[in-house]
């Protein structure tokens, strides 16, 4: 094989340029501002990521800086002090960029950013339905988020159930409700001042309604357990949160639906808005790993001082990485566009179940592929970088542990996704067989 000329550009010289040429880009002016902030923050956060990973500590400084830059208010309207990003596609791109610097920070920030978007959507729906009280409450909330005064946590996960069927109960009492239950994976909880747990509400005559409660972080009976100790995403602050006889006024339990254990309709807006950017963070992890692999391939090794990049097996591994990245980007872009169109059509009302299920099917197809391909990209990057990447302080060791979190995130786990996709494709009721 002919050796490269000494003055030829190395792989490491061109890695950043290749990412910039091929990466997903925002489509709106507000979205481009959001992505630029994400890139700026990612550069700073990358320098702290290792320490937080080793310590399992929460990156409070990262969230202070994102609040100051208005990144955390990205999806809040400009009239409330936010950036006014109204494209889920652009939010998805921004969160993927942030994940290149620190995936833990990205998934935690997504919970808040997506929650603010859902709050805006629900406020507009409340106005359309004439529910001025709920609209005013949410308007005040958006003002707090826009000013950077509030960080929100949306604990929806519980052991032994799924997102559509919460077991945490809101029991009517004294004109309000009493909350009891335990949530797990309460991502961003160390930094939050407001919590929005999903709850079930007993119906007269049996059965339950589902809804969301708004609970201040200092409410008596609410405890963030500080017990997050995980293989990866160690700095996401995804603690358990317990609610013991927590009292909330009736006005702070909203979005109440008689759609217990159903995936479609009202659930679709929340699931799409929170889930699509979350899935995109794993593309960001894969892109970061690719940059590390390209840099390693550009270095000269061995007695002949040849570059790894000049070896055919390394070229083949990089080709497989590029194919997987192209696949992930294409699927994310398609679903992001479909989601924007869907949310625009149903800004003030619920869609038909069939349409919700069809789009959720496409989202689950995308999630299944992006989660798997991102893991494979990081794995190949480690092979290219060699044994050093197996050491705990190597950036790829952290990226590999972080990227493994994707398939566990709901909705759905891989085996559930396959069931859901198959049922929708066959025209069956997509309720999962639990």
Short mmCIF file of C-alpha atoms in Angstrom, two decimals:
data_model
loop_
_atom_site.label_atom_id
_atom_site.label_comp_id
_atom_site.label_asym_id
_atom_site.label_seq_id
_atom_site.Cartn_x
_atom_site.Cartn_y
_atom_site.Cartn_z
CA UNK A 1 0.00 0.00 0.00
CA UNK A 2 1.31 3.47 -0.86
CA UNK A 3 2.09 5.57 2.19
CA UNK A 4 0.35 8.91 2.60
CA UNK A 5 2.37 11.99 1.93
CA UNK A 6 3.58 13.78 5.05
CA UNK A 7 1.78 16.96 4.00
CA UNK A 8 -1.57 15.28 3.27
CA UNK A 9 -4.42 16.24 5.62
CA UNK A 10 -4.79 13.80 8.49
CA UNK A 11 -8.04 12.14 9.41
CA UNK A 12 -8.15 14.17 12.61
CA UNK A 13 -7.84 17.42 10.61
CA UNK A 14 -10.95 16.62 8.60
CA UNK A 15 -13.12 14.92 11.26
CA UNK A 16 -14.78 18.11 12.49
CA UNK A 17 -15.35 19.29 8.94
CA UNK A 18 -17.02 16.04 7.94
CA UNK A 19 -19.37 16.22 10.90
CA UNK A 20 -20.28 19.80 10.04
CA UNK A 21 -20.97 18.88 6.41
CA UNK A 22 -23.18 15.89 7.16
CA UNK A 23 -24.91 16.77 10.41
CA UNK A 24 -28.58 17.59 10.81
CA UNK A 25 -29.27 21.32 10.84
CA UNK A 26 -32.04 23.49 12.27
CA UNK A 27 -34.74 24.79 9.93
CA UNK A 28 -35.86 27.99 11.66
CA UNK A 29 -34.03 31.10 12.86
CA UNK A 30 -34.95 30.41 16.50
CA UNK A 31 -33.87 26.81 16.06
CA UNK A 32 -30.48 27.86 14.68
CA UNK A 33 -29.93 30.06 17.72
CA UNK A 34 -30.86 27.13 19.96
CA UNK A 35 -28.40 24.83 18.16
CA UNK A 36 -25.61 27.42 18.33
CA UNK A 37 -26.10 27.67 22.09
CA UNK A 38 -26.06 23.87 22.34
CA UNK A 39 -22.75 23.68 20.49
CA UNK A 40 -21.22 26.38 22.68
CA UNK A 41 -22.39 24.67 25.87
CA UNK A 42 -21.27 21.24 24.65
CA UNK A 43 -17.70 22.45 24.28
CA UNK A 44 -17.65 23.69 27.88
CA UNK A 45 -19.51 20.71 29.33
CA UNK A 46 -17.19 18.18 27.69
CA UNK A 47 -14.35 19.43 29.90
CA UNK A 48 -16.36 18.58 33.05
CA UNK A 49 -18.05 15.39 31.91
CA UNK A 50 -15.35 13.00 33.10
CA UNK A 51 -15.30 14.38 36.63
CA UNK A 52 -19.08 14.18 36.99
CA UNK A 53 -19.06 10.66 35.54
CA UNK A 54 -16.41 9.46 37.99
CA UNK A 55 -18.11 11.10 40.97
CA UNK A 56 -21.68 10.38 39.87
CA UNK A 57 -22.30 14.04 40.70
CA UNK A 58 -24.94 16.31 39.20
CA UNK A 59 -23.61 19.14 36.96
CA UNK A 60 -25.26 22.10 38.65
CA UNK A 61 -22.89 24.53 36.93
CA UNK A 62 -24.03 23.29 33.51
CA UNK A 63 -27.63 24.08 34.35
CA UNK A 64 -26.75 27.47 35.76
CA UNK A 65 -25.04 28.35 32.49
CA UNK A 66 -27.89 26.99 30.35
CA UNK A 67 -30.36 29.07 32.35
CA UNK A 68 -28.23 32.18 31.90
CA UNK A 69 -27.94 31.68 28.13
CA UNK A 70 -31.71 31.00 27.77
CA UNK A 71 -31.03 27.53 26.35
CA UNK A 72 -33.33 26.06 28.99
CA UNK A 73 -36.01 28.50 27.81
CA UNK A 74 -35.51 27.47 24.20
CA UNK A 75 -39.08 26.22 23.66
CA UNK A 76 -40.72 29.06 25.58
CA UNK A 77 -42.27 31.83 23.48
CA UNK A 78 -40.37 35.09 23.02
CA UNK A 79 -43.22 36.91 24.80
CA UNK A 80 -42.25 35.01 27.95
CA UNK A 81 -38.52 35.64 27.59
CA UNK A 82 -37.64 32.42 25.74
CA UNK A 83 -36.11 31.74 22.34
CA UNK A 84 -39.42 30.77 20.77
CA UNK A 85 -38.35 27.48 19.18
CA UNK A 86 -41.59 25.92 17.98
CA UNK A 87 -40.12 23.17 15.79
CA UNK A 88 -39.63 19.79 17.43
CA UNK A 89 -37.19 19.01 14.61
CA UNK A 90 -34.97 21.90 15.72
CA UNK A 91 -35.20 20.89 19.39
CA UNK A 92 -34.10 17.42 18.33
CA UNK A 93 -31.06 18.82 16.52
CA UNK A 94 -30.11 21.00 19.48
CA UNK A 95 -30.26 18.16 21.99
CA UNK A 96 -28.16 15.93 19.73
CA UNK A 97 -25.48 18.64 19.67
CA UNK A 98 -25.54 19.07 23.44
CA UNK A 99 -25.07 15.31 23.87
CA UNK A 100 -21.76 15.50 22.03
CA UNK A 101 -20.37 17.30 25.06
CA UNK A 102 -22.17 15.53 27.91
CA UNK A 103 -24.97 13.04 27.32
CA UNK A 104 -26.09 13.11 30.96
CA UNK A 105 -26.63 16.84 30.80
CA UNK A 106 -28.44 16.49 27.47
CA UNK A 107 -31.01 13.94 28.63
CA UNK A 108 -31.60 15.93 31.82
CA UNK A 109 -32.00 19.21 29.93
CA UNK A 110 -34.40 17.53 27.51
CA UNK A 111 -36.83 16.72 30.31
CA UNK A 112 -37.13 20.41 31.16
CA UNK A 113 -37.02 21.75 27.59
CA UNK A 114 -39.61 19.24 26.36
CA UNK A 115 -41.77 19.91 29.40
CA UNK A 116 -41.81 23.63 28.63
CA UNK A 117 -42.89 22.85 25.08
CA UNK A 118 -45.73 20.62 26.32
CA UNK A 119 -46.80 23.34 28.80
CA UNK A 120 -47.05 25.82 25.92
CA UNK A 121 -49.06 23.37 23.83
CA UNK A 122 -51.42 22.65 26.70
CA UNK A 123 -51.86 26.35 27.45
CA UNK A 124 -52.96 27.00 23.87
CA UNK A 125 -55.31 24.03 24.01
CA UNK A 126 -56.78 25.27 27.31
CA UNK A 127 -57.47 28.67 25.75
CA UNK A 128 -59.17 27.05 22.77
CA UNK A 129 -61.36 25.03 25.14
CA UNK A 130 -62.25 28.08 27.23
CA UNK A 131 -60.37 26.86 30.31
CA UNK A 132 -58.99 30.25 31.25
CA UNK A 133 -57.95 29.20 34.75
CA UNK A 134 -55.59 26.45 33.52
CA UNK A 135 -54.35 28.70 30.73
CA UNK A 136 -53.50 31.46 33.22
CA UNK A 137 -51.67 29.01 35.49
CA UNK A 138 -49.60 27.69 32.60
CA UNK A 139 -48.95 31.19 31.31
CA UNK A 140 -47.49 32.12 34.69
CA UNK A 141 -45.39 28.95 34.62
CA UNK A 142 -43.99 29.82 31.18
CA UNK A 143 -43.05 33.25 32.49
CA UNK A 144 -41.05 31.63 35.28
CA UNK A 145 -39.33 29.24 32.88
CA UNK A 146 -38.63 32.04 30.41
CA UNK A 147 -36.91 34.09 33.09
CA UNK A 148 -34.77 31.14 34.16
CA UNK A 149 -36.31 31.09 37.63
CA UNK A 150 -37.66 27.53 37.48
CA UNK A 151 -36.32 24.13 36.45
CA UNK A 152 -38.96 21.42 35.97
CA UNK A 153 -38.85 17.66 36.52
CA UNK A 154 -41.44 15.31 34.99
CA UNK A 155 -41.28 11.99 36.86
CA UNK A 156 -43.49 9.52 35.02
CA UNK A 157 -41.75 6.15 35.44
CA UNK A 158 -42.65 3.57 38.10
CA UNK A 159 -41.63 0.01 38.76
CA UNK A 160 -43.99 -2.64 37.44
CA UNK A 161 -45.93 -0.45 35.01
CA UNK A 162 -45.46 1.81 31.99
CA UNK A 163 -45.91 5.50 31.24
CA UNK A 164 -49.55 5.14 30.21
CA UNK A 165 -50.68 3.50 33.45
CA UNK A 166 -49.32 5.32 36.52
CA UNK A 167 -49.88 3.64 39.87
CA UNK A 168 -49.13 6.76 41.92
CA UNK A 169 -52.51 7.88 43.22
CA UNK A 170 -54.09 11.30 43.63
CA UNK A 171 -56.88 10.78 46.16
CA UNK A 172 -59.57 13.50 46.42
CA UNK A 173 -59.51 15.16 49.86
CA UNK A 174 -60.67 18.51 51.27
CA UNK A 175 -61.30 20.08 47.87
CA UNK A 176 -57.90 19.01 46.55
CA UNK A 177 -55.82 15.86 46.31
CA UNK A 178 -53.39 13.85 48.39
CA UNK A 179 -50.55 12.23 46.45
CA UNK A 180 -48.90 8.96 47.42
CA UNK A 181 -46.42 6.95 45.42
CA UNK A 182 -42.84 6.54 44.27
CA UNK A 183 -41.35 7.51 40.92
CA UNK A 184 -38.06 6.22 39.52
CA UNK A 185 -35.74 7.74 36.88
CA UNK A 186 -36.60 11.26 38.05
CA UNK A 187 -34.08 12.82 35.68
CA UNK A 188 -32.95 16.40 36.51
CA UNK A 189 -34.51 16.11 40.00
CA UNK A 190 -31.53 17.61 41.93
CA UNK A 191 -31.95 20.93 40.10
CA UNK A 192 -35.76 21.08 39.98
CA UNK A 193 -38.03 23.49 41.82
CA UNK A 194 -41.26 22.12 40.32
CA UNK A 195 -42.29 18.48 39.84
CA UNK A 196 -44.99 17.22 37.49
CA UNK A 197 -45.65 13.55 38.33
CA UNK A 198 -48.18 11.53 36.37
CA UNK A 199 -50.98 10.24 38.61
CA UNK A 200 -54.09 8.12 38.55
CA UNK A 201 -57.33 9.42 40.04
CA UNK A 202 -60.04 7.04 41.32
CA UNK A 203 -63.37 7.24 39.50
CA UNK A 204 -66.74 6.89 41.16
CA UNK A 205 -67.87 3.34 40.54
CA UNK A 206 -64.38 2.00 39.87
CA UNK A 207 -61.55 2.55 37.45
CA UNK A 208 -59.22 5.50 37.12
CA UNK A 209 -58.58 8.70 35.27
CA UNK A 210 -55.01 9.79 34.51
CA UNK A 211 -53.57 13.25 34.94
CA UNK A 212 -50.58 15.37 35.89
CA UNK A 213 -49.98 17.14 39.19
CA UNK A 214 -47.88 20.27 39.74
CA UNK A 215 -45.95 20.05 43.01
CA UNK A 216 -43.39 22.52 44.43
CA UNK A 217 -40.08 20.92 45.31
CA UNK A 218 -40.37 22.07 48.92
CA UNK A 219 -43.84 20.55 49.43
CA UNK A 220 -44.05 18.54 52.69
CA UNK A 221 -43.83 14.84 51.90
CA UNK A 222 -41.90 15.20 48.63
CA UNK A 223 -38.41 13.69 48.89
CA UNK A 224 -35.73 13.41 46.20
CA UNK A 225 -33.91 10.30 47.37
CA UNK A 226 -30.38 11.05 46.02
CA UNK A 227 -29.92 7.38 45.10
CA UNK A 228 -28.90 7.54 41.43
CA UNK A 229 -25.94 5.17 40.97
CA UNK A 230 -25.90 3.77 37.46
CA UNK A 231 -23.66 2.19 34.86
CA UNK A 232 -24.00 5.15 32.50
CA UNK A 233 -25.62 8.59 32.37
CA UNK A 234 -24.17 8.93 35.84
CA UNK A 235 -24.59 12.71 36.00
CA UNK A 236 -28.26 12.86 34.95
CA UNK A 237 -29.62 13.05 38.49
CA UNK A 238 -32.27 10.40 37.76
CA UNK A 239 -33.14 9.77 41.39
CA UNK A 240 -36.18 8.13 42.92
CA UNK A 241 -38.77 10.61 44.16
CA UNK A 242 -41.24 9.71 46.89
CA UNK A 243 -44.57 11.41 47.56
CA UNK A 244 -46.03 10.74 51.00
CA UNK A 245 -49.36 12.42 51.78
CA UNK A 246 -48.40 15.38 49.58
CA UNK A 247 -51.32 17.81 49.40
CA UNK A 248 -52.05 19.79 46.25
CA UNK A 249 -55.02 22.00 45.37
CA UNK A 250 -57.48 20.76 42.78
CA UNK A 251 -56.29 23.42 40.33
CA UNK A 252 -52.82 21.84 40.33
CA UNK A 253 -54.05 18.54 38.91
CA UNK A 254 -54.74 18.95 35.22
CA UNK A 255 -54.67 17.24 31.80
CA UNK A 256 -57.09 14.71 33.29
CA UNK A 257 -58.16 12.10 30.74
CA UNK A 258 -60.29 9.00 30.74
CA UNK A 259 -57.75 7.17 28.61
CA UNK A 260 -56.09 4.99 31.18
CA UNK A 261 -53.63 2.52 29.62
CA UNK A 262 -54.06 3.98 26.12
CA UNK A 263 -51.10 5.09 24.02
CA UNK A 264 -52.89 7.28 21.49
CA UNK A 265 -54.58 10.68 21.62
CA UNK A 266 -53.44 12.93 24.49
CA UNK A 267 -50.46 10.73 25.27
CA UNK A 268 -49.08 11.22 21.75
CA UNK A 269 -48.28 14.92 22.18
CA UNK A 270 -46.28 14.33 25.35
CA UNK A 271 -44.56 11.21 24.05
CA UNK A 272 -43.48 12.79 20.77
CA UNK A 273 -42.33 16.07 22.28
CA UNK A 274 -40.26 14.44 25.01
CA UNK A 275 -39.14 11.30 23.20
CA UNK A 276 -37.89 12.40 19.80
CA UNK A 277 -35.22 14.81 21.14
CA UNK A 278 -34.30 12.22 23.77
CA UNK A 279 -33.64 9.63 21.06
CA UNK A 280 -31.58 12.21 19.17
CA UNK A 281 -29.17 12.54 22.10
CA UNK A 282 -27.88 9.07 21.24
CA UNK A 283 -27.05 10.23 17.73
CA UNK A 284 -24.97 12.95 19.40
CA UNK A 285 -23.13 10.33 21.45
CA UNK A 286 -22.44 8.31 18.29
CA UNK A 287 -21.20 11.40 16.45
CA UNK A 288 -18.86 12.24 19.31
CA UNK A 289 -17.48 8.68 19.29
CA UNK A 290 -16.96 8.95 15.54
CA UNK A 291 -14.83 12.06 16.01
CA UNK A 292 -12.66 10.21 18.55
CA UNK A 293 -12.25 7.29 16.14
CA UNK A 294 -11.31 9.58 13.26
CA UNK A 295 -8.72 11.34 15.41
CA UNK A 296 -7.20 8.01 16.47
CA UNK A 297 -7.13 6.80 12.87
CA UNK A 298 -5.11 9.84 11.86
CA UNK A 299 -2.26 9.04 14.25
CA UNK A 300 0.85 7.12 13.21
CA UNK A 301 1.47 3.87 15.03
CA UNK A 302 3.73 0.82 14.90
CA UNK A 303 7.33 0.35 13.83
CA UNK A 304 6.65 1.65 10.30
CA UNK A 305 4.84 4.72 11.67
CA UNK A 306 1.86 4.13 9.41
CA UNK A 307 -1.46 5.73 10.13
CA UNK A 308 -4.36 3.55 11.18
CA UNK A 309 -6.36 5.34 8.50
CA UNK A 310 -4.17 3.75 5.81
CA UNK A 311 -5.18 0.23 6.85
CA UNK A 312 -8.07 -1.35 4.97
CA UNK A 313 -9.80 -2.89 8.05
CA UNK A 314 -9.91 0.55 9.68
CA UNK A 315 -11.36 2.02 6.50
CA UNK A 316 -14.04 -0.67 6.54
CA UNK A 317 -14.93 0.06 10.18
CA UNK A 318 -15.22 3.77 9.42
CA UNK A 319 -17.40 2.97 6.40
CA UNK A 320 -19.77 0.96 8.60
CA UNK A 321 -19.85 3.83 11.09
CA UNK A 322 -20.75 6.31 8.34
CA UNK A 323 -23.52 4.05 7.01
CA UNK A 324 -25.03 3.76 10.48
CA UNK A 325 -24.83 7.51 11.09
CA UNK A 326 -26.49 8.18 7.73
CA UNK A 327 -29.27 5.75 8.64
CA UNK A 328 -29.84 7.37 12.04
CA UNK A 329 -29.85 10.89 10.62
CA UNK A 330 -32.28 9.98 7.87
CA UNK A 331 -34.75 8.32 10.24
CA UNK A 332 -34.54 11.14 12.80
CA UNK A 333 -35.05 13.76 10.09
CA UNK A 334 -38.08 11.98 8.67
CA UNK A 335 -39.80 11.44 12.02
CA UNK A 336 -38.91 14.98 13.16
CA UNK A 337 -40.62 16.43 10.09
CA UNK A 338 -43.66 14.18 10.48
CA UNK A 339 -43.94 15.15 14.16
CA UNK A 340 -43.82 18.88 13.39
CA UNK A 341 -46.63 18.46 10.87
CA UNK A 342 -48.65 16.33 13.28
CA UNK A 343 -48.31 18.77 16.20
CA UNK A 344 -49.25 21.70 13.96
CA UNK A 345 -52.42 19.92 12.79
CA UNK A 346 -53.55 19.11 16.32
CA UNK A 347 -52.42 22.18 18.21
CA UNK A 348 -55.77 22.62 19.95
CA UNK A 349 -57.33 19.16 19.88
CA UNK A 350 -56.67 15.45 20.13
CA UNK A 351 -55.95 13.48 16.96
CA UNK A 352 -57.65 10.27 16.00
CA UNK A 353 -56.17 7.22 17.66
CA UNK A 354 -55.31 5.67 14.30
CA UNK A 355 -53.18 8.65 13.32
CA UNK A 356 -51.49 8.83 16.73
CA UNK A 357 -50.70 5.14 16.57
CA UNK A 358 -49.33 5.40 13.02
CA UNK A 359 -46.91 8.15 13.99
CA UNK A 360 -45.98 6.39 17.22
CA UNK A 361 -45.19 3.32 15.13
CA UNK A 362 -42.81 5.34 12.98
CA UNK A 363 -41.24 6.84 16.10
CA UNK A 364 -40.72 3.39 17.58
CA UNK A 365 -39.14 2.15 14.34
CA UNK A 366 -36.76 5.09 14.51
CA UNK A 367 -36.01 4.60 18.22
CA UNK A 368 -35.28 0.90 17.73
CA UNK A 369 -32.80 1.60 14.93
CA UNK A 370 -31.13 4.70 16.40
CA UNK A 371 -30.60 3.06 19.79
CA UNK A 372 -29.05 -0.07 18.24
CA UNK A 373 -26.97 1.71 15.61
CA UNK A 374 -25.62 4.25 18.11
CA UNK A 375 -24.37 1.40 20.30
CA UNK A 376 -22.73 -0.23 17.29
CA UNK A 377 -21.05 3.02 16.26
CA UNK A 378 -19.50 3.51 19.69
CA UNK A 379 -18.42 -0.13 19.75
CA UNK A 380 -16.64 0.21 16.39
CA UNK A 381 -15.05 3.47 17.52
CA UNK A 382 -13.59 1.62 20.50
CA UNK A 383 -12.16 -1.06 18.20
CA UNK A 384 -10.49 1.64 16.10
CA UNK A 385 -9.08 3.41 19.15
CA UNK A 386 -7.80 0.15 20.61
CA UNK A 387 -7.31 -1.09 24.15
CA UNK A 388 -6.88 2.38 25.59
CA UNK A 389 -10.59 2.99 25.06
CA UNK A 390 -11.34 0.19 27.53
CA UNK A 391 -9.79 2.18 30.35
CA UNK A 392 -12.33 3.91 32.56
CA UNK A 393 -10.91 7.41 32.04
CA UNK A 394 -11.00 7.19 28.23
CA UNK A 395 -13.88 9.29 26.79
CA UNK A 396 -15.13 6.32 24.76
CA UNK A 397 -15.56 4.22 27.90
CA UNK A 398 -18.02 6.83 29.21
CA UNK A 399 -19.72 7.16 25.82
CA UNK A 400 -20.17 3.39 25.62
CA UNK A 401 -21.79 3.24 29.04
CA UNK A 402 -23.97 6.27 28.23
CA UNK A 403 -25.14 4.98 24.86
CA UNK A 404 -26.29 1.70 26.40
CA UNK A 405 -29.06 3.60 28.23
CA UNK A 406 -31.09 4.20 25.06
CA UNK A 407 -32.94 0.89 24.74
CA UNK A 408 -34.08 1.04 28.38
CA UNK A 409 -35.88 4.34 27.93
CA UNK A 410 -39.68 4.34 27.58
CA UNK A 411 -41.68 4.24 25.49
CA UNK A 412 -40.79 1.45 24.58
CA UNK A 413 -38.25 -1.18 25.50
CA UNK A 414 -37.12 -3.09 22.37
CA UNK A 415 -39.30 -6.15 22.90
CA UNK A 416 -42.32 -3.92 23.56
CA UNK A 417 -41.52 -1.79 20.51
CA UNK A 418 -41.58 -4.85 18.27
CA UNK A 419 -44.97 -5.87 19.65
CA UNK A 420 -46.35 -2.36 19.22
CA UNK A 421 -44.99 -1.93 15.68
CA UNK A 422 -46.32 -5.33 14.64
CA UNK A 423 -49.79 -4.73 16.05
CA UNK A 424 -50.19 -1.31 14.42
CA UNK A 425 -48.91 -2.67 11.10
CA UNK A 426 -51.48 -5.49 11.24
CA UNK A 427 -54.35 -3.19 12.15
CA UNK A 428 -54.68 -4.60 15.66
CA UNK A 429 -55.30 -2.80 18.95
CA UNK A 430 -51.74 -1.79 19.94
CA UNK A 431 -52.31 -2.15 23.68
CA UNK A 432 -49.31 -4.11 24.91
CA UNK A 433 -49.82 -7.57 26.38
CA UNK A 434 -48.70 -7.06 29.98
#
